[in-house]
Each structure stands twice: as C-alpha cells, then as structure tokens.
Short mmCIF file of C-alpha atoms in Angstrom, two decimals:
data_model
loop_
_atom_site.label_atom_id
_atom_site.label_comp_id
_atom_site.label_asym_id
_atom_site.label_seq_id
_atom_site.Cartn_x
_atom_site.Cartn_y
_atom_site.Cartn_z
CA MET A 1 -39.39 1.17 -91.82
CA SER A 2 -39.58 -1.07 -88.75
CA ASN A 3 -35.80 -0.63 -88.27
CA PHE A 4 -36.19 3.16 -88.47
CA ASN A 5 -33.45 3.35 -91.10
CA GLU A 6 -35.64 5.38 -93.46
CA TYR A 7 -37.73 8.43 -92.63
CA PHE A 8 -41.48 8.12 -92.17
CA LEU A 9 -43.97 10.08 -90.10
CA MET A 10 -44.65 8.11 -86.94
CA GLU A 11 -47.85 7.53 -85.04
CA GLU A 12 -48.09 6.64 -81.34
CA LYS A 13 -47.60 2.90 -81.99
CA ASP A 14 -44.46 3.62 -84.01
CA VAL A 15 -43.09 5.89 -81.30
CA LEU A 16 -43.47 3.09 -78.75
CA LEU A 17 -41.51 0.72 -80.99
CA TYR A 18 -38.87 3.37 -81.62
CA VAL A 19 -38.34 4.03 -77.92
CA LYS A 20 -38.24 0.32 -77.07
CA ASN A 21 -36.10 -0.95 -79.93
CA LYS A 22 -34.01 1.99 -81.11
CA LEU A 23 -33.68 4.46 -78.27
CA LYS A 24 -33.65 1.87 -75.46
CA TYR A 25 -34.12 4.57 -72.84
CA PHE A 26 -36.38 2.49 -70.62
CA SER A 27 -35.89 -1.05 -69.35
CA GLN A 28 -37.20 -3.74 -71.70
CA ASP A 29 -39.45 -4.91 -68.85
CA ASP A 30 -41.09 -1.50 -68.42
CA ASN A 31 -44.69 -1.03 -69.44
CA ILE A 32 -44.43 2.21 -71.39
CA ILE A 33 -47.22 4.31 -72.80
CA CYS A 34 -47.17 7.03 -75.43
CA LYS A 35 -49.46 10.01 -75.95
CA GLU A 36 -49.33 12.76 -78.53
CA ILE A 37 -49.38 16.09 -76.69
CA GLY A 38 -48.44 18.65 -79.34
CA ASP A 39 -50.80 21.46 -80.25
CA GLY A 40 -48.60 23.25 -82.77
CA ASN A 41 -48.94 23.31 -86.52
CA ILE A 42 -45.57 22.11 -87.78
CA ASN A 43 -44.37 19.28 -85.49
CA TYR A 44 -45.53 16.10 -83.78
CA VAL A 45 -44.78 15.89 -80.06
CA TYR A 46 -45.16 12.79 -77.89
CA ARG A 47 -44.75 12.02 -74.18
CA ILE A 48 -43.47 8.52 -73.43
CA SER A 49 -43.68 7.29 -69.84
CA ASN A 50 -43.14 4.16 -67.74
CA GLY A 51 -45.21 5.60 -64.89
CA LYS A 52 -42.19 6.95 -63.02
CA ASP A 53 -40.02 8.57 -65.64
CA SER A 54 -40.97 10.24 -68.91
CA ILE A 55 -39.35 11.77 -71.98
CA ILE A 56 -40.49 13.89 -74.91
CA LEU A 57 -40.04 12.96 -78.58
CA LYS A 58 -40.48 15.63 -81.24
CA GLN A 59 -40.63 14.71 -84.93
CA ALA A 60 -40.83 16.92 -88.00
CA GLY A 61 -43.41 16.37 -90.71
CA VAL A 62 -43.11 17.38 -94.35
CA HIS A 63 -46.23 19.57 -94.32
CA THR A 64 -47.80 21.95 -91.86
CA ARG A 65 -50.38 19.94 -89.94
CA SER A 66 -53.37 21.85 -91.21
CA ASN A 67 -51.73 22.16 -94.64
CA SER A 68 -54.31 24.82 -95.51
CA SER A 69 -51.50 26.90 -96.93
CA GLY A 70 -50.04 24.00 -98.90
CA ARG A 71 -46.60 24.70 -97.43
CA ILE A 72 -43.94 22.01 -97.67
CA LEU A 73 -41.32 22.28 -94.93
CA ASP A 74 -37.72 21.15 -94.57
CA ILE A 75 -37.89 18.01 -92.43
CA ASN A 76 -34.28 18.51 -91.33
CA ARG A 77 -35.45 21.43 -89.18
CA ASN A 78 -35.84 19.27 -86.06
CA SER A 79 -32.23 18.14 -86.00
CA ARG A 80 -31.29 21.79 -86.48
CA GLU A 81 -33.57 22.73 -83.58
CA ALA A 82 -31.97 20.06 -81.39
CA ASP A 83 -28.51 21.38 -82.25
CA ILE A 84 -29.60 24.87 -81.22
CA LEU A 85 -31.17 23.67 -77.97
CA SER A 86 -27.90 21.86 -77.26
CA PHE A 87 -26.06 25.13 -77.91
CA TYR A 88 -28.40 26.96 -75.51
CA GLY A 89 -27.69 24.28 -72.92
CA SER A 90 -23.94 24.65 -73.38
CA ILE A 91 -23.96 28.34 -72.44
CA LEU A 92 -27.07 28.51 -70.20
CA PRO A 93 -27.59 24.98 -68.86
CA ASP A 94 -30.41 25.97 -66.50
CA LEU A 95 -32.45 27.71 -69.21
CA ALA A 96 -32.75 24.98 -71.87
CA PRO A 97 -34.10 21.41 -71.84
CA LYS A 98 -31.58 18.56 -71.86
CA ILE A 99 -31.31 16.82 -75.23
CA ILE A 100 -31.16 13.03 -74.85
CA SER A 101 -30.87 11.92 -78.48
CA ILE A 102 -30.90 13.31 -82.03
CA ASP A 103 -31.92 11.09 -84.97
CA ARG A 104 -31.11 12.76 -88.28
CA VAL A 105 -32.64 9.94 -90.32
CA MET A 106 -36.03 10.00 -88.61
CA ASN A 107 -35.78 13.78 -88.21
CA LEU A 108 -36.57 13.78 -84.52
CA PHE A 109 -35.00 14.43 -81.19
CA VAL A 110 -35.70 13.24 -77.67
CA MET A 111 -35.42 15.53 -74.67
CA GLU A 112 -36.20 15.69 -70.98
CA ASP A 113 -39.84 16.05 -70.00
CA LEU A 114 -40.48 19.39 -68.32
CA LYS A 115 -43.55 18.07 -66.53
CA SER A 116 -42.84 20.16 -63.43
CA PHE A 117 -42.98 23.31 -65.57
CA LEU A 118 -45.90 25.33 -66.92
CA VAL A 119 -46.19 27.04 -70.27
CA LEU A 120 -45.39 30.66 -69.46
CA ARG A 121 -48.39 32.01 -71.37
CA ASP A 122 -50.77 29.86 -69.32
CA ALA A 123 -49.00 30.72 -66.07
CA LEU A 124 -49.24 34.45 -66.74
CA MET A 125 -52.90 34.20 -67.67
CA LYS A 126 -53.50 32.44 -64.33
CA GLY A 127 -51.79 35.29 -62.50
CA GLN A 128 -48.67 33.44 -61.41
CA ILE A 129 -45.77 35.61 -60.23
CA TYR A 130 -42.18 34.68 -61.04
CA HIS A 131 -39.56 37.06 -59.68
CA HIS A 132 -36.76 35.45 -61.71
CA LEU A 133 -38.53 35.99 -65.03
CA GLN A 134 -36.97 39.22 -66.26
CA GLU A 135 -33.50 38.28 -65.00
CA GLN A 136 -33.43 34.95 -66.81
CA ILE A 137 -35.12 36.07 -70.02
CA THR A 138 -32.55 38.85 -70.40
CA ASP A 139 -29.71 36.40 -69.71
CA PHE A 140 -31.09 34.33 -72.56
CA LEU A 141 -31.58 37.26 -74.93
CA VAL A 142 -28.11 38.72 -74.42
CA GLU A 143 -26.02 35.57 -74.08
CA THR A 144 -27.49 33.57 -76.96
CA THR A 145 -27.28 36.43 -79.43
CA LEU A 146 -24.07 38.31 -78.67
CA SER A 147 -22.07 35.11 -78.22
CA THR A 148 -22.87 34.31 -81.87
CA ALA A 149 -22.46 37.85 -83.23
CA ASP A 150 -19.61 39.61 -84.97
CA PHE A 151 -17.06 41.11 -82.56
CA PHE A 152 -17.63 38.17 -80.17
CA THR A 153 -16.82 35.14 -82.29
CA ASP A 154 -14.43 34.06 -85.01
CA PRO A 155 -15.59 35.74 -88.25
CA PHE A 156 -14.95 32.64 -90.38
CA ALA A 157 -16.94 30.43 -87.99
CA LYS A 158 -19.73 32.98 -87.87
CA LYS A 159 -20.04 33.09 -91.66
CA GLU A 160 -20.10 29.28 -91.80
CA ASN A 161 -22.86 29.23 -89.18
CA VAL A 162 -24.92 31.75 -91.13
CA ILE A 163 -24.99 29.18 -93.94
CA LYS A 164 -25.46 26.20 -91.60
CA TYR A 165 -28.51 27.73 -89.93
CA THR A 166 -30.14 29.15 -93.05
CA ASN A 167 -33.84 28.43 -92.55
CA LYS A 168 -35.56 29.27 -95.83
CA GLU A 169 -38.97 27.69 -95.35
CA LEU A 170 -39.67 28.94 -91.84
CA CYS A 171 -38.23 32.38 -92.55
CA LYS A 172 -40.65 32.58 -95.47
CA ILE A 173 -43.53 31.90 -93.08
CA SER A 174 -42.36 34.79 -90.87
CA GLU A 175 -41.86 37.06 -93.87
CA GLU A 176 -45.48 36.46 -94.83
CA LEU A 177 -47.29 36.27 -91.49
CA VAL A 178 -45.34 38.89 -89.54
CA PHE A 179 -44.42 41.49 -92.14
CA ARG A 180 -47.01 41.16 -94.91
CA GLU A 181 -50.34 39.76 -93.78
CA PRO A 182 -51.30 42.42 -91.18
CA PHE A 183 -51.21 45.02 -93.96
CA PHE A 184 -52.30 43.20 -97.12
CA ASN A 185 -54.24 40.06 -96.07
CA VAL A 186 -53.00 38.21 -99.16
CA LEU A 187 -53.93 34.81 -97.69
CA LYS A 188 -57.42 36.06 -96.73
CA GLU A 189 -56.96 34.53 -93.27
CA ASN A 190 -57.06 37.68 -91.12
CA VAL A 191 -59.61 37.38 -88.33
CA PHE A 192 -60.74 40.00 -85.81
CA SER A 193 -63.94 41.56 -84.48
CA LYS A 194 -66.14 42.75 -87.34
CA SER A 195 -66.67 46.12 -85.70
CA LEU A 196 -62.96 46.80 -86.25
CA ASN A 197 -63.10 46.34 -90.03
CA LYS A 198 -63.01 50.06 -90.80
CA PHE A 199 -60.26 50.72 -88.26
CA VAL A 200 -58.08 47.96 -89.70
CA GLU A 201 -58.77 49.08 -93.26
CA ASP A 202 -57.86 52.70 -92.51
CA ASN A 203 -54.93 52.12 -90.18
CA LEU A 204 -53.33 48.95 -91.58
CA TYR A 205 -54.54 48.12 -95.10
CA ASN A 206 -54.41 51.73 -96.35
CA ASN A 207 -51.64 53.12 -94.15
CA LYS A 208 -48.68 53.59 -96.49
CA GLN A 209 -46.44 55.07 -93.80
CA LEU A 210 -46.96 52.10 -91.48
CA GLN A 211 -46.44 49.72 -94.39
CA LEU A 212 -43.14 51.49 -95.07
CA GLU A 213 -41.96 50.79 -91.53
CA ALA A 214 -42.98 47.14 -91.88
CA ALA A 215 -41.12 46.91 -95.20
CA LYS A 216 -37.97 48.37 -93.63
CA LEU A 217 -38.11 45.77 -90.88
CA LYS A 218 -38.80 42.98 -93.36
CA TYR A 219 -35.76 44.03 -95.36
CA GLU A 220 -33.66 43.95 -92.19
CA PHE A 221 -35.07 40.53 -91.24
CA MET A 222 -34.09 39.19 -94.66
CA ASN A 223 -30.67 40.86 -94.93
CA ASN A 224 -29.14 41.29 -91.48
CA PRO A 225 -27.57 38.02 -90.24
CA GLN A 226 -26.49 39.73 -87.03
CA ALA A 227 -26.62 36.77 -84.64
CA LEU A 228 -28.29 33.41 -84.07
CA ILE A 229 -31.83 34.29 -82.97
CA HIS A 230 -34.65 32.10 -81.69
CA GLY A 231 -36.98 33.50 -84.32
CA ASP A 232 -40.26 32.81 -82.50
CA LEU A 233 -39.67 33.74 -78.87
CA HIS A 234 -43.06 34.11 -77.22
CA THR A 235 -44.64 33.07 -73.94
CA GLY A 236 -45.88 29.85 -75.53
CA SER A 237 -42.31 28.77 -76.32
CA ILE A 238 -41.06 29.27 -72.77
CA PHE A 239 -41.71 26.93 -69.83
CA VAL A 240 -41.45 28.14 -66.26
CA ASN A 241 -41.40 26.98 -62.64
CA GLU A 242 -40.48 28.65 -59.36
CA ASP A 243 -36.77 28.50 -60.12
CA TYR A 244 -36.15 28.64 -63.85
CA ILE A 245 -37.43 29.33 -67.31
CA LYS A 246 -36.73 26.83 -70.11
CA VAL A 247 -36.69 28.12 -73.68
CA MET A 248 -38.12 25.72 -76.25
CA ASP A 249 -39.39 25.51 -79.83
CA CYS A 250 -36.54 27.17 -81.71
CA GLU A 251 -37.40 25.69 -85.12
CA PHE A 252 -37.60 29.22 -86.56
CA ALA A 253 -34.01 29.98 -85.51
CA PHE A 254 -31.57 31.50 -87.99
CA TYR A 255 -29.02 34.29 -88.18
CA GLY A 256 -31.09 37.46 -88.08
CA PRO A 257 -31.43 40.82 -86.30
CA ILE A 258 -30.87 40.66 -82.53
CA GLY A 259 -33.83 42.94 -81.84
CA TYR A 260 -36.28 40.40 -83.25
CA ASP A 261 -36.35 38.15 -80.17
CA LEU A 262 -36.50 41.13 -77.82
CA GLY A 263 -39.49 42.53 -79.70
CA THR A 264 -41.48 39.31 -79.79
CA ILE A 265 -41.13 38.57 -76.08
CA ILE A 266 -42.01 42.14 -75.06
CA ALA A 267 -45.11 41.98 -77.27
CA ASN A 268 -46.18 38.73 -75.65
CA PHE A 269 -45.81 40.21 -72.18
CA ILE A 270 -48.06 43.02 -73.42
CA PHE A 271 -50.69 40.47 -74.49
CA SER A 272 -50.81 39.27 -70.90
CA TYR A 273 -50.82 42.81 -69.53
CA VAL A 274 -53.79 43.88 -71.67
CA TYR A 275 -55.62 40.61 -70.95
CA HIS A 276 -55.46 41.28 -67.21
CA LEU A 277 -56.44 44.92 -67.65
CA TYR A 278 -59.71 43.92 -69.29
CA VAL A 279 -60.50 40.42 -68.00
CA THR A 280 -59.29 39.94 -64.42
CA LYS A 281 -58.81 43.66 -63.69
CA ASP A 282 -56.25 42.62 -61.08
CA LYS A 283 -54.27 45.79 -60.39
CA ASN A 284 -51.60 44.00 -58.38
CA TYR A 285 -50.93 41.62 -61.24
CA THR A 286 -50.92 44.28 -63.94
CA SER A 287 -48.42 46.16 -61.76
CA PHE A 288 -46.25 43.03 -61.70
CA LEU A 289 -46.40 42.72 -65.50
CA PHE A 290 -45.76 46.46 -65.90
CA ASN A 291 -42.52 46.03 -63.96
CA VAL A 292 -41.58 42.81 -65.77
CA ILE A 293 -41.70 44.61 -69.11
CA ASP A 294 -39.83 47.74 -68.02
CA ASN A 295 -37.26 45.70 -66.08
CA THR A 296 -36.73 43.35 -69.02
CA LEU A 297 -35.84 46.32 -71.20
CA LYS A 298 -33.63 47.88 -68.52
CA LEU A 299 -31.78 44.64 -67.78
CA PHE A 300 -31.37 43.88 -71.48
CA LYS A 301 -29.67 47.24 -72.03
CA ASN A 302 -27.41 46.89 -68.99
CA LYS A 303 -26.36 43.31 -69.76
CA PHE A 304 -25.87 44.10 -73.44
CA ILE A 305 -23.49 46.97 -72.62
CA SER A 306 -21.69 44.93 -69.94
CA LYS A 307 -21.06 42.02 -72.29
CA PHE A 308 -19.77 44.38 -74.95
CA LEU A 309 -17.40 46.07 -72.49
CA ASN A 310 -16.08 42.81 -71.04
CA GLU A 311 -16.14 40.28 -73.86
CA CYS A 312 -15.94 42.05 -77.22
CA THR A 313 -12.87 40.67 -79.04
CA ASP A 314 -12.56 43.27 -81.81
CA ILE A 315 -10.71 46.49 -81.04
CA SER A 316 -12.79 48.30 -83.67
CA ALA A 317 -15.92 47.85 -81.55
CA GLN A 318 -14.35 48.59 -78.16
CA ASN A 319 -15.70 52.10 -78.30
CA ASP A 320 -18.42 53.59 -76.11
CA TYR A 321 -19.93 55.50 -79.02
CA PHE A 322 -20.11 52.38 -81.15
CA ILE A 323 -21.69 50.34 -78.35
CA GLU A 324 -24.34 53.04 -77.89
CA TYR A 325 -25.01 53.09 -81.65
CA TYR A 326 -25.22 49.28 -81.83
CA LEU A 327 -27.61 49.05 -78.89
CA LEU A 328 -29.88 51.81 -80.24
CA GLU A 329 -30.14 50.00 -83.58
CA VAL A 330 -31.08 46.77 -81.79
CA LEU A 331 -33.73 48.61 -79.75
CA LYS A 332 -35.19 50.32 -82.83
CA THR A 333 -35.64 46.91 -84.40
CA GLY A 334 -36.99 45.47 -81.16
CA PHE A 335 -39.72 48.06 -80.70
CA GLY A 336 -40.71 47.78 -84.36
CA ILE A 337 -40.95 44.00 -84.12
CA CYS A 338 -42.94 44.37 -80.89
CA GLY A 339 -45.46 46.43 -82.85
CA LEU A 340 -45.59 43.90 -85.70
CA GLU A 341 -46.04 40.98 -83.31
CA LEU A 342 -48.97 42.76 -81.63
CA LEU A 343 -50.58 43.49 -85.00
CA ARG A 344 -50.09 40.10 -86.58
CA ARG A 345 -51.30 38.06 -83.61
CA THR A 346 -54.32 40.33 -83.18
CA THR A 347 -55.44 40.30 -86.82
CA GLY A 348 -53.88 37.16 -88.26
CA CYS A 349 -54.37 33.41 -88.22
CA ALA A 350 -51.82 32.80 -85.42
CA ARG A 351 -53.82 34.44 -82.64
CA VAL A 352 -53.07 34.11 -78.94
CA LYS A 353 -55.01 32.70 -75.99
CA GLU A 354 -55.19 36.12 -74.38
CA ILE A 355 -57.60 37.02 -77.19
CA GLU A 356 -59.12 33.70 -78.22
CA SER A 357 -60.07 32.61 -74.70
CA VAL A 358 -62.25 35.68 -74.11
CA SER A 359 -65.86 34.66 -74.70
CA ASP A 360 -67.42 38.10 -74.21
CA ASP A 361 -67.51 39.70 -77.67
CA ASP A 362 -67.34 43.27 -76.38
CA ILE A 363 -64.37 42.63 -74.10
CA ARG A 364 -62.55 40.71 -76.83
CA ARG A 365 -63.15 43.60 -79.23
CA ASP A 366 -61.77 46.09 -76.68
CA ILE A 367 -58.67 43.93 -76.16
CA GLU A 368 -58.11 43.74 -79.91
CA PHE A 369 -58.60 47.47 -80.36
CA THR A 370 -56.17 48.25 -77.55
CA LEU A 371 -53.52 45.87 -78.88
CA LEU A 372 -53.86 47.28 -82.39
CA ASN A 373 -53.33 50.81 -81.11
CA ILE A 374 -50.26 49.82 -79.10
CA GLY A 375 -48.88 47.90 -82.08
CA ILE A 376 -49.36 50.81 -84.46
CA GLU A 377 -47.67 53.24 -82.06
CA CYS A 378 -44.71 50.93 -81.36
CA LEU A 379 -44.12 50.48 -85.08
CA SER A 380 -44.57 54.17 -85.84
CA TYR A 381 -42.36 55.52 -83.06
CA ARG A 382 -39.70 52.82 -82.77
CA ASP A 383 -36.85 55.29 -83.30
CA ARG A 384 -38.06 57.50 -80.45
CA LEU A 385 -38.74 54.53 -78.18
CA SER A 386 -35.15 53.32 -78.54
CA GLU A 387 -34.08 56.31 -76.43
CA GLU A 388 -36.99 56.22 -73.95
CA GLU A 389 -36.42 54.93 -70.41
CA LYS A 390 -40.05 54.27 -69.45
CA PHE A 391 -41.63 52.17 -72.19
CA MET A 392 -44.65 51.12 -70.14
CA LYS A 393 -45.58 54.75 -69.45
CA PHE A 394 -45.73 55.11 -73.24
CA VAL A 395 -47.99 52.03 -73.41
CA ASP A 396 -50.25 53.20 -70.59
CA ASN A 397 -50.57 56.61 -72.19
CA ILE A 398 -51.85 54.94 -75.37
CA ILE A 399 -54.35 52.90 -73.35
CA ASP A 400 -55.53 55.93 -71.37
CA ASN A 401 -56.25 57.85 -74.57
CA ILE A 402 -58.14 55.11 -76.39
CA ASN A 403 -61.80 55.88 -77.04
CA LEU A 404 -63.45 52.45 -76.81
#
C-alpha cells in the first residue's frame, strides 16, 4: 500500500505521502500540509498546500460516506469524472478546472485549486452579481451536449462512448431520488415542514397524473442516450469568480437527455430566487436572478439553433422543421426536470442551503410551499412551457397566486 500500487481509501497522512512520493508535484524540500475539505457524500476531497501553491486531490470510496442507504459505488467513477473534466477543458478551457494527474489504480485525480473562486450557490445566496453567468452557463450547456450528440459526431464513436460512460450506480441514485422518492417516499427519508404533510400527500403521494409525468421523464432518462450530460448540474457544482465559471463534480455524467442539465440548473437558480424573495427581500437582486433565468433560456435556444445550423454534419437533420422539433423536445424535458429537481430537493434527503439555512420555521415553510407549487406546475405544464417565451412570468404568476 505504501507504494500506492493497490487501491485503498486514503486519509490525510496517506495523501501527504502520495503527493510527496508518487505525484512529486511540490519540491521535496517543501513543507506541505493536507486538509480534507469535501462535504459531499460520495467522494473524499483534499487540499494540499506548500503555503504558496495548492492542489486538490479527489478520491473515490466504495460506499457513500453516510452509507445509510447501504449503496456500494463503482470506484472507477473518479477516473471517468477526470476524463470528462478533461473533455470539458478541451472544448471550453476557461470553464473547467485543469486536470494535473489521473491515477486509475488509486481511483483519484489531482486538479488545480480554484481557491480564487466561490461556490456559485454560496455566492448567489450572498447576493453576488455576475454578468457573465448566463452567457457562460449556456456555452457549457450547448457545447458539451451537442458536440457529443448524433448529427454532430461520428455515429460509431458516439455508440462506443455511450458504453464507455455507462454509469449504472449513480444513475440508479438519480432514478430513485429524482424520479421516485418525491412521489412514493420508499426510503422514508423525505423531510419537510410538518404543516405541509397534507399538501404533499394530496399533491405528490396521491397525484397519479403528476406521477405519470415523472414516470415519462424517468423512462426518457433511462432510455434516451442523446448526449454526454453532466447529470448533476446545480449551483453547488459550479464555481465562479468575476471572470469565469468552472463546472465541477461530474461524477453523475452519462449519455442521457440533453434537457436534464438545463432543467437542473434552472431549478437551482429558482432556489436562489425564492430564497431572496422570502429572506433578504432584495428586489434588485431578485430582478437580477429573474433576468438570469429568462436569459439563460433565451440564450440556450439561440445557441442551440445556431450550432445546429452551422455545425450539424448530417443532411437529414439540416432542416428548420427538424431543428424546431428537436429543440422543443429538449425544452419539454428541461422544464419537466426543473419541476422534479424543485420537488426532490424540497422534500427529499438532498436538500439545499436555500432551505436548510433558514432558521425561522414559518419562513422556511413558506419557501418550501412556494417551491413545491412551482415544481408541480413546471412538471404539469412542461409541454406548454416549451413554447413560452417568458418563463419567469409563469413562475411569478404561480407565486402571486399562492395562498400562504
């Protein structure tokens, strides 16, 4: 084990030895320190520093860290994640962290330390304004998906990549937590304000029509290898500074429906929007977020169409009617996933800071109730929303008509 020729789960002392003796990134004379900084449930993340320079090491464990679910995970997922981050960097070098090293034996990778960046979720909660946000997130959404999709890449290579990036264990987690648990609570881990029990029971647990829409989307998630998607794109998996975003944490990536990533990021912008409506009540900032969401959707549509018109390699798809059809299908999925993401992170075990950080029980309940209503409507009316131009007017109309 001391030669790191056989996998084992490292602790801080092991990471120090690994960096000194195997990676050899720092000078042998450097006094380096190591600290675990990860707060996720499926990986171990360490910062290693010599006081001037620092790097990040991310290692995969066999189990989820809490292991309350008893899930055993594929430890090869971290090398897969590093490969995908390297791919992101090859097409959008400013929007992905630089990968320094990949170790497929120890199931880890080492990357640049984004210490000058903030987690986007935290930055938005603090009221930070980033004017490049919607431009860069839509570059990421369009470029990383369409460049791996049919009509843009060699069909043989695409089919091989579908197999290469099959991600059974983590897809199963999504299939349960995103598509099943908000409606059936099989794991008995759903948590929300007690005063909402009847509302959740009536509108989620006993709502067959809503469950049908979730089942349709689950079927698509499981059977539509449309493009390489991030699979868990939220404001906690994006870092940001005044110039760039950096997309991280793509361990859930696989070939799935393009609309999935669009839906999850829009939902997470809505978490921030609703948080500021009820907690800070900062009208200038909610106006900023309102525009971020609408502009993200507008830019996504425009860039999606532009890439199709300019880079599609298949004559069968070089057709305005087909492009419109394709985009509408992506948007239908996106709005449905937006609804599911709002529901599952409001009722489920993977809740967000925009809810969990609110100490006032009444305000937290109102935030939950508002998010549930938006989620239900997005899921219910996803077909109609795909042809709407002003999504946030739809959202605000829901909020205005809520009886708290």
